[in-house]
Amino acid sequence: MKSIAPITERYEETTLKLLSQAEESKTHGDFENANSLLNKIIVHEPECFEAYEELGDNFISIRKLSNARKALEQALKINSKSANAHYLMGFLYSVERKWDPSIEELKKADDLFPNHPEILRCLGWSCYNNSRKSQGIAILERSINLNPLDQNILCDLGVCYLNAGEIKKAKEIFEKVLQIDPQTDQAAECQMFLDLIAKKQDGVL
């Protein structure tokens, strides 16, 4: 995942450099080095909540969820008004399929940073999976209106329509993902759903 808010310039140059290096390592999938750099920051600037947020994000990516929770709890202890920390905590709860606390955290993030498409994507997904199907789809539609070419949002929206029995809408969305970029993981997932739909319509399944 990517932070929803930019890092401020209130830190020392060394800290900003380490944050940048940690982000680069994360981009290349080197979470061990990224976390090592972030821990260096925490030693010298223990109030750098962004470092804890990045640690939480990284731990979610490698599915060390208890570590992620500890890091994000510390980030929120330092700055309870961090939209990014609330967003990441909401995402963490969604990974654990704990939909009520996920929605609660994502709503806090949305209050602090309104109309951010990634926050709305996660909020819509959690609402849908918490038996608030119409609300979830409506929020995902808001999200895609804000960022029409985001494959993650489109894929989630397509899955929701597919599960709701809106096959035509789901197909249109999956096909749009393939048109945007057929080489991504999201495109591969959407192609899989399109193949399943085709087999079902042909009576194979």
Short mmCIF file of C-alpha atoms in Angstrom, two decimals:
data_model
loop_
_atom_site.label_atom_id
_atom_site.label_comp_id
_atom_site.label_asym_id
_atom_site.label_seq_id
_atom_site.Cartn_x
_atom_site.Cartn_y
_atom_site.Cartn_z
CA MET A 1 0.00 0.00 0.00
CA LYS A 2 0.94 3.64 -0.29
CA SER A 3 0.56 6.34 2.32
CA ILE A 4 -2.52 8.48 1.73
CA ALA A 5 -0.85 11.63 3.06
CA PRO A 6 2.58 13.11 2.31
CA ILE A 7 5.31 13.14 4.92
CA THR A 8 5.72 16.62 6.39
CA GLU A 9 9.01 18.47 6.36
CA ARG A 10 9.19 18.95 10.12
CA TYR A 11 11.86 16.29 10.64
CA GLU A 12 15.63 16.44 10.34
CA GLU A 13 17.11 15.85 6.91
CA THR A 14 18.50 12.49 8.05
CA THR A 15 15.05 11.29 9.07
CA LEU A 16 13.51 12.37 5.79
CA LYS A 17 16.28 10.60 3.90
CA LEU A 18 15.73 7.39 5.87
CA LEU A 19 11.98 7.58 5.27
CA SER A 20 12.63 7.94 1.54
CA GLN A 21 15.07 5.01 1.55
CA ALA A 22 12.58 2.87 3.49
CA GLU A 23 9.87 3.67 0.94
CA GLU A 24 12.20 2.72 -1.90
CA SER A 25 13.08 -0.59 -0.21
CA LYS A 26 9.37 -1.32 0.31
CA THR A 27 8.70 -0.60 -3.37
CA HIS A 28 11.27 -3.25 -4.29
CA GLY A 29 9.81 -5.74 -1.83
CA ASP A 30 12.74 -5.56 0.59
CA PHE A 31 10.66 -5.24 3.74
CA GLU A 32 13.47 -6.38 6.02
CA ASN A 33 15.70 -3.47 4.98
CA ALA A 34 12.77 -1.05 5.02
CA ASN A 35 11.90 -2.01 8.58
CA SER A 36 15.53 -1.75 9.65
CA LEU A 37 15.66 1.82 8.33
CA LEU A 38 12.39 2.70 10.05
CA ASN A 39 13.64 1.35 13.36
CA LYS A 40 16.70 3.58 13.02
CA ILE A 41 14.38 6.56 12.74
CA ILE A 42 12.42 5.53 15.82
CA VAL A 43 15.60 5.33 17.90
CA HIS A 44 16.52 8.92 17.06
CA GLU A 45 13.02 10.41 16.63
CA PRO A 46 10.63 8.34 18.77
CA GLU A 47 7.80 10.80 18.06
CA CYS A 48 7.95 10.17 14.30
CA PHE A 49 4.53 8.59 13.94
CA GLU A 50 5.01 8.23 10.17
CA ALA A 51 7.77 5.70 10.83
CA TYR A 52 5.35 3.62 12.92
CA GLU A 53 2.73 3.94 10.17
CA GLU A 54 5.20 2.67 7.59
CA LEU A 55 6.15 -0.21 9.89
CA GLY A 56 2.47 -1.06 10.27
CA ASP A 57 1.98 -0.95 6.52
CA ASN A 58 4.98 -3.20 5.93
CA PHE A 59 3.91 -5.71 8.57
CA ILE A 60 0.45 -5.90 6.97
CA SER A 61 2.10 -6.63 3.62
CA ILE A 62 4.08 -9.55 5.05
CA ARG A 63 1.10 -10.65 7.17
CA LYS A 64 2.67 -10.06 10.57
CA LEU A 65 -0.60 -8.66 11.79
CA SER A 66 0.08 -8.49 15.53
CA ASN A 67 3.26 -6.52 14.80
CA ALA A 68 1.28 -4.25 12.49
CA ARG A 69 -1.29 -3.56 15.20
CA LYS A 70 1.38 -2.64 17.75
CA ALA A 71 3.04 -0.25 15.32
CA LEU A 72 -0.23 1.43 14.33
CA GLU A 73 -1.39 1.71 17.93
CA GLN A 74 1.85 3.55 18.71
CA ALA A 75 1.36 5.82 15.69
CA LEU A 76 -2.13 6.72 16.92
CA LYS A 77 -0.85 7.20 20.47
CA ILE A 78 1.54 9.85 19.13
CA ASN A 79 -0.96 11.38 16.70
CA SER A 80 -4.60 10.40 17.12
CA LYS A 81 -5.53 12.69 14.22
CA SER A 82 -3.50 10.83 11.62
CA ALA A 83 -5.82 9.87 8.78
CA ASN A 84 -3.18 7.49 7.44
CA ALA A 85 -2.89 5.58 10.72
CA HIS A 86 -6.67 5.21 11.01
CA TYR A 87 -6.83 4.10 7.36
CA LEU A 88 -4.13 1.48 7.89
CA MET A 89 -5.78 0.25 11.08
CA GLY A 90 -9.08 -0.04 9.21
CA PHE A 91 -7.35 -1.96 6.44
CA LEU A 92 -5.73 -4.25 9.02
CA TYR A 93 -9.13 -5.05 10.52
CA SER A 94 -10.50 -5.79 7.04
CA VAL A 95 -7.67 -8.26 6.43
CA GLU A 96 -8.76 -9.95 9.65
CA ARG A 97 -12.38 -9.79 8.46
CA LYS A 98 -13.33 -7.75 11.52
CA TRP A 99 -15.74 -5.55 9.65
CA ASP A 100 -17.25 -3.42 12.44
CA PRO A 101 -13.93 -2.05 13.77
CA SER A 102 -12.69 -1.72 10.20
CA ILE A 103 -15.62 0.52 9.31
CA GLU A 104 -15.16 2.53 12.49
CA GLU A 105 -11.49 3.24 11.76
CA LEU A 106 -12.08 3.99 8.08
CA LYS A 107 -14.86 6.43 8.93
CA LYS A 108 -12.42 8.24 11.22
CA ALA A 109 -9.92 8.37 8.36
CA ASP A 110 -12.61 9.70 6.02
CA ASP A 111 -13.58 12.41 8.51
CA LEU A 112 -9.95 13.52 8.74
CA PHE A 113 -9.23 13.22 5.00
CA PRO A 114 -12.58 13.41 3.15
CA ASN A 115 -13.13 12.02 -0.33
CA HIS A 116 -9.84 10.16 -0.62
CA PRO A 117 -10.45 7.33 -3.12
CA GLU A 118 -8.31 4.74 -1.30
CA ILE A 119 -10.03 5.33 2.03
CA LEU A 120 -13.40 5.09 0.31
CA ARG A 121 -12.35 1.91 -1.50
CA CYS A 122 -11.56 0.16 1.77
CA LEU A 123 -14.64 1.60 3.48
CA GLY A 124 -16.89 0.43 0.66
CA TRP A 125 -15.38 -3.05 0.71
CA SER A 126 -15.79 -3.39 4.48
CA CYS A 127 -19.37 -2.12 4.35
CA TYR A 128 -20.25 -4.56 1.58
CA ASN A 129 -18.78 -7.47 3.52
CA ASN A 130 -20.61 -6.37 6.66
CA SER A 131 -24.02 -6.94 5.05
CA ARG A 132 -24.33 -3.30 4.02
CA LYS A 133 -24.22 -4.25 0.36
CA SER A 134 -26.00 -1.26 -1.21
CA GLN A 135 -24.03 1.18 0.92
CA GLY A 136 -20.77 -0.58 0.11
CA ILE A 137 -21.36 -0.44 -3.65
CA ALA A 138 -22.42 3.23 -3.43
CA ILE A 139 -19.19 4.11 -1.60
CA LEU A 140 -17.10 2.18 -4.13
CA GLU A 141 -18.88 4.05 -6.93
CA ARG A 142 -17.92 7.33 -5.21
CA SER A 143 -14.36 6.11 -5.00
CA ILE A 144 -14.11 5.22 -8.68
CA ASN A 145 -15.64 8.57 -9.66
CA LEU A 146 -12.72 10.21 -7.85
CA ASN A 147 -10.14 7.94 -9.50
CA PRO A 148 -11.66 6.32 -12.62
CA LEU A 149 -8.56 4.38 -13.68
CA ASP A 150 -7.68 2.78 -10.35
CA GLN A 151 -7.60 -0.96 -10.97
CA ASN A 152 -7.88 -1.86 -7.29
CA ILE A 153 -11.13 0.08 -6.92
CA LEU A 154 -12.52 -1.29 -10.16
CA CYS A 155 -11.65 -4.86 -9.21
CA ASP A 156 -13.31 -4.55 -5.80
CA LEU A 157 -16.39 -2.95 -7.34
CA GLY A 158 -16.59 -5.66 -9.98
CA VAL A 159 -16.41 -8.40 -7.36
CA CYS A 160 -19.18 -6.75 -5.37
CA TYR A 161 -21.42 -6.52 -8.44
CA LEU A 162 -20.61 -10.13 -9.30
CA ASN A 163 -21.52 -11.32 -5.81
CA ALA A 164 -24.71 -9.23 -5.99
CA GLY A 165 -25.72 -11.00 -9.20
CA GLU A 166 -25.16 -7.91 -11.40
CA ILE A 167 -23.29 -9.94 -14.01
CA LYS A 168 -23.43 -7.38 -16.84
CA LYS A 169 -22.05 -4.58 -14.67
CA ALA A 170 -19.37 -6.87 -13.29
CA LYS A 171 -18.25 -7.89 -16.80
CA GLU A 172 -18.05 -4.28 -17.94
CA ILE A 173 -15.87 -3.38 -14.97
CA PHE A 174 -13.56 -6.39 -15.32
CA GLU A 175 -13.13 -5.63 -19.03
CA LYS A 176 -12.26 -2.02 -18.21
CA VAL A 177 -9.50 -3.21 -15.87
CA LEU A 178 -8.01 -5.25 -18.73
CA GLN A 179 -8.19 -2.24 -21.04
CA ILE A 180 -6.32 -0.03 -18.57
CA ASP A 181 -3.38 -2.46 -18.22
CA PRO A 182 -3.64 -6.18 -18.98
CA GLN A 183 -0.30 -6.99 -17.33
CA THR A 184 -1.17 -6.28 -13.69
CA ASP A 185 -2.16 -8.68 -10.91
CA GLN A 186 -5.56 -6.99 -10.81
CA ALA A 187 -6.03 -7.65 -14.53
CA ALA A 188 -5.16 -11.32 -14.05
CA GLU A 189 -7.74 -11.56 -11.27
CA CYS A 190 -10.38 -9.89 -13.43
CA GLN A 191 -9.60 -12.21 -16.35
CA MET A 192 -10.14 -15.15 -14.01
CA PHE A 193 -13.58 -13.79 -13.07
CA LEU A 194 -14.43 -13.19 -16.75
CA ASP A 195 -13.48 -16.78 -17.57
CA LEU A 196 -15.67 -18.05 -14.73
CA ILE A 197 -18.60 -15.94 -15.94
CA ALA A 198 -18.16 -17.25 -19.50
CA LYS A 199 -18.07 -20.88 -18.33
CA LYS A 200 -21.18 -20.37 -16.21
CA GLN A 201 -23.04 -18.74 -19.10
CA ASP A 202 -22.00 -21.59 -21.39
CA GLY A 203 -23.35 -24.08 -18.86
CA VAL A 204 -19.94 -25.55 -18.08
CA LEU A 205 -20.22 -24.75 -14.36
#
